[in-house]
Structure formats: structure tokens, C-alpha cells
Short mmCIF file of C-alpha atoms in Angstrom, two decimals:
data_model
loop_
_atom_site.label_atom_id
_atom_site.label_comp_id
_atom_site.label_asym_id
_atom_site.label_seq_id
_atom_site.Cartn_x
_atom_site.Cartn_y
_atom_site.Cartn_z
CA MET A 1 86.08 19.24 -28.81
CA VAL A 2 88.26 20.79 -26.29
CA ARG A 3 88.82 20.32 -22.50
CA ASP A 4 86.81 23.55 -21.82
CA ASP A 5 84.00 22.83 -24.21
CA TYR A 6 80.57 23.55 -22.75
CA PHE A 7 79.23 20.17 -23.27
CA VAL A 8 82.58 18.56 -21.92
CA ILE A 9 82.36 20.72 -18.67
CA ALA A 10 78.35 19.81 -18.58
CA TYR A 11 79.12 16.14 -19.15
CA ARG A 12 81.72 16.16 -16.31
CA ILE A 13 79.24 17.91 -13.84
CA LEU A 14 76.15 15.59 -14.91
CA ALA A 15 78.24 12.47 -14.91
CA TYR A 16 79.57 13.04 -11.32
CA LEU A 17 76.28 14.13 -9.98
CA TYR A 18 74.48 11.06 -11.45
CA ALA A 19 77.48 8.91 -9.96
CA CYS A 20 76.73 10.45 -6.51
CA LEU A 21 72.90 9.71 -7.02
CA LYS A 22 73.63 6.11 -7.75
CA SER A 23 75.91 5.60 -4.85
CA GLY A 24 73.80 7.54 -2.26
CA GLU A 25 76.31 10.01 -1.51
CA LEU A 26 76.11 13.76 -1.27
CA PRO A 27 78.21 15.62 -4.01
CA ASP A 28 81.18 17.07 -2.99
CA ILE A 29 81.31 20.53 -4.91
CA SER A 30 85.05 20.59 -4.79
CA TYR A 31 85.15 17.85 -7.44
CA ILE A 32 83.24 20.00 -9.82
CA SER A 33 83.90 23.59 -8.76
CA ALA A 34 85.53 26.23 -11.29
CA ASP A 35 89.01 25.74 -9.83
CA SER A 36 88.91 21.90 -9.58
CA ASP A 37 91.52 19.65 -11.34
CA ALA A 38 88.40 18.15 -13.59
CA ILE A 39 86.77 21.46 -14.36
CA ASN A 40 89.47 24.34 -14.24
CA ILE A 41 87.76 27.14 -15.85
CA SER A 42 86.87 30.72 -15.18
CA PRO A 43 84.28 31.39 -12.28
CA ASN A 44 81.91 33.24 -14.74
CA TYR A 45 81.95 30.53 -17.22
CA TRP A 46 81.32 27.93 -14.43
CA GLU A 47 78.44 29.99 -13.09
CA TYR A 48 77.11 30.32 -16.80
CA ILE A 49 76.92 26.43 -17.15
CA ILE A 50 75.55 25.73 -13.81
CA ARG A 51 72.95 28.30 -14.31
CA HIS A 52 71.96 26.91 -17.65
CA LEU A 53 72.01 23.35 -16.38
CA TYR A 54 69.59 24.55 -13.61
CA GLU A 55 67.39 26.67 -15.93
CA ASP A 56 67.10 23.71 -18.47
CA GLY A 57 65.94 21.55 -15.71
CA TYR A 58 69.07 19.22 -15.73
CA ILE A 59 70.17 19.79 -12.12
CA GLU A 60 68.21 20.89 -8.94
CA GLY A 61 69.45 22.24 -5.50
CA ILE A 62 70.47 25.64 -6.85
CA SER A 63 69.32 29.07 -5.81
CA LEU A 64 70.00 31.98 -8.09
CA VAL A 65 70.70 35.01 -6.11
CA THR A 66 70.91 38.81 -6.89
CA VAL A 67 74.41 40.14 -6.74
CA ALA A 68 74.81 43.80 -6.40
CA GLY A 69 76.53 45.21 -9.57
CA ARG A 70 75.93 42.21 -11.63
CA SER A 71 73.59 41.62 -14.51
CA ALA A 72 73.51 37.75 -14.09
CA PRO A 73 72.39 36.09 -10.86
CA GLY A 74 74.87 34.43 -8.42
CA ILE A 75 75.01 30.78 -7.91
CA LYS A 76 74.03 29.17 -4.33
CA ILE A 77 74.44 25.49 -4.07
CA ASN A 78 72.23 24.07 -1.64
CA MET A 79 72.33 20.80 0.32
CA ASP A 80 69.99 18.91 -2.07
CA PHE A 81 72.08 19.62 -5.15
CA MET A 82 71.62 16.69 -7.78
CA ILE A 83 71.01 15.62 -11.34
CA THR A 84 67.36 15.41 -12.18
CA PRO A 85 65.64 12.60 -14.13
CA LEU A 86 66.02 14.94 -17.21
CA GLY A 87 69.50 15.53 -16.87
CA ILE A 88 70.16 11.88 -16.71
CA ASP A 89 68.28 11.54 -20.06
CA PHE A 90 70.23 14.59 -21.48
CA LEU A 91 73.42 12.91 -20.17
CA GLN A 92 72.76 9.45 -21.62
CA ASN A 93 70.80 10.40 -24.90
CA ASN A 94 72.09 13.63 -26.17
CA SER A 95 74.50 13.65 -29.37
CA ALA A 96 76.68 16.52 -27.84
CA MET A 97 76.81 14.53 -24.57
CA SER A 98 77.85 11.24 -26.35
CA ARG A 99 80.61 13.45 -28.23
CA ALA A 100 81.74 14.66 -24.75
CA ARG A 101 81.85 11.19 -23.31
CA ASP A 102 83.72 9.71 -26.17
CA PHE A 103 86.18 12.52 -25.87
CA LEU A 104 86.72 11.95 -22.15
CA LYS A 105 86.52 7.96 -22.55
CA THR A 106 85.79 7.11 -18.91
CA LEU A 107 84.36 8.43 -15.76
CA LYS A 108 87.62 8.04 -14.19
CA GLU A 109 89.17 10.58 -16.72
CA THR A 110 85.92 12.71 -16.24
CA ILE A 111 86.32 13.42 -12.42
CA PRO A 112 90.02 13.00 -11.27
CA GLY A 113 90.17 11.05 -7.95
CA LEU A 114 86.63 9.71 -8.22
#
């Protein structure tokens, strides 16, 4: 695995959202945005990952919006942005997520400054 592997990025996003859910805090999107220290990928790749996490039922609180001149919808993050129970299960029980977790080692390495 590499730092910008789909499952590493998905793990970082889902792990952060799960930590927020358990602590009762609203997520700070700046921790998991495309240009954050933890993620640091192109905006198009970030939107692809977020869109698929949403469409696969792993996150909620996303609106897909039509953007003129683009074939893929844009992403709007709503106030109720969070991980779903299906996302928690995916985070904890999926073999690719396990490999990503092993690659990252700890949540402190997953999201810098958390």
C-alpha cells in the first residue's frame, strides 16, 4: 500500500468520522479535505472517494450536486456529515481496511493533530 491508495484514504476519512461520532463532536472537514496534511490528494480524486463512500452507504450527510461542464456530480458536505453503521462495519471488518489500518499503525498517524 502507498499513502494515496484508495483504501488508505478511505480508512483515514472513516476512522476520523468514527472518532468524531464516538466523542460526540462534529467533524472538522479541514482534517480530511483533499489538501489536508492527512489526505493531500487531488480534489478530483478526493471527490471520487467521498462520492463512492457515500454511494456505497458508508457515510451520510453528503449532497451530490450538478456542476456545469462536469460529467460527475460535485460534493456538498452537510452539517450532518458522519459515518454510518455500515461504514463502521466496513472500517472494522473489511480486509482492505485492515491492511490500510496496519499500514497506518495508529489513529494518531491516520489523522495528524487528532
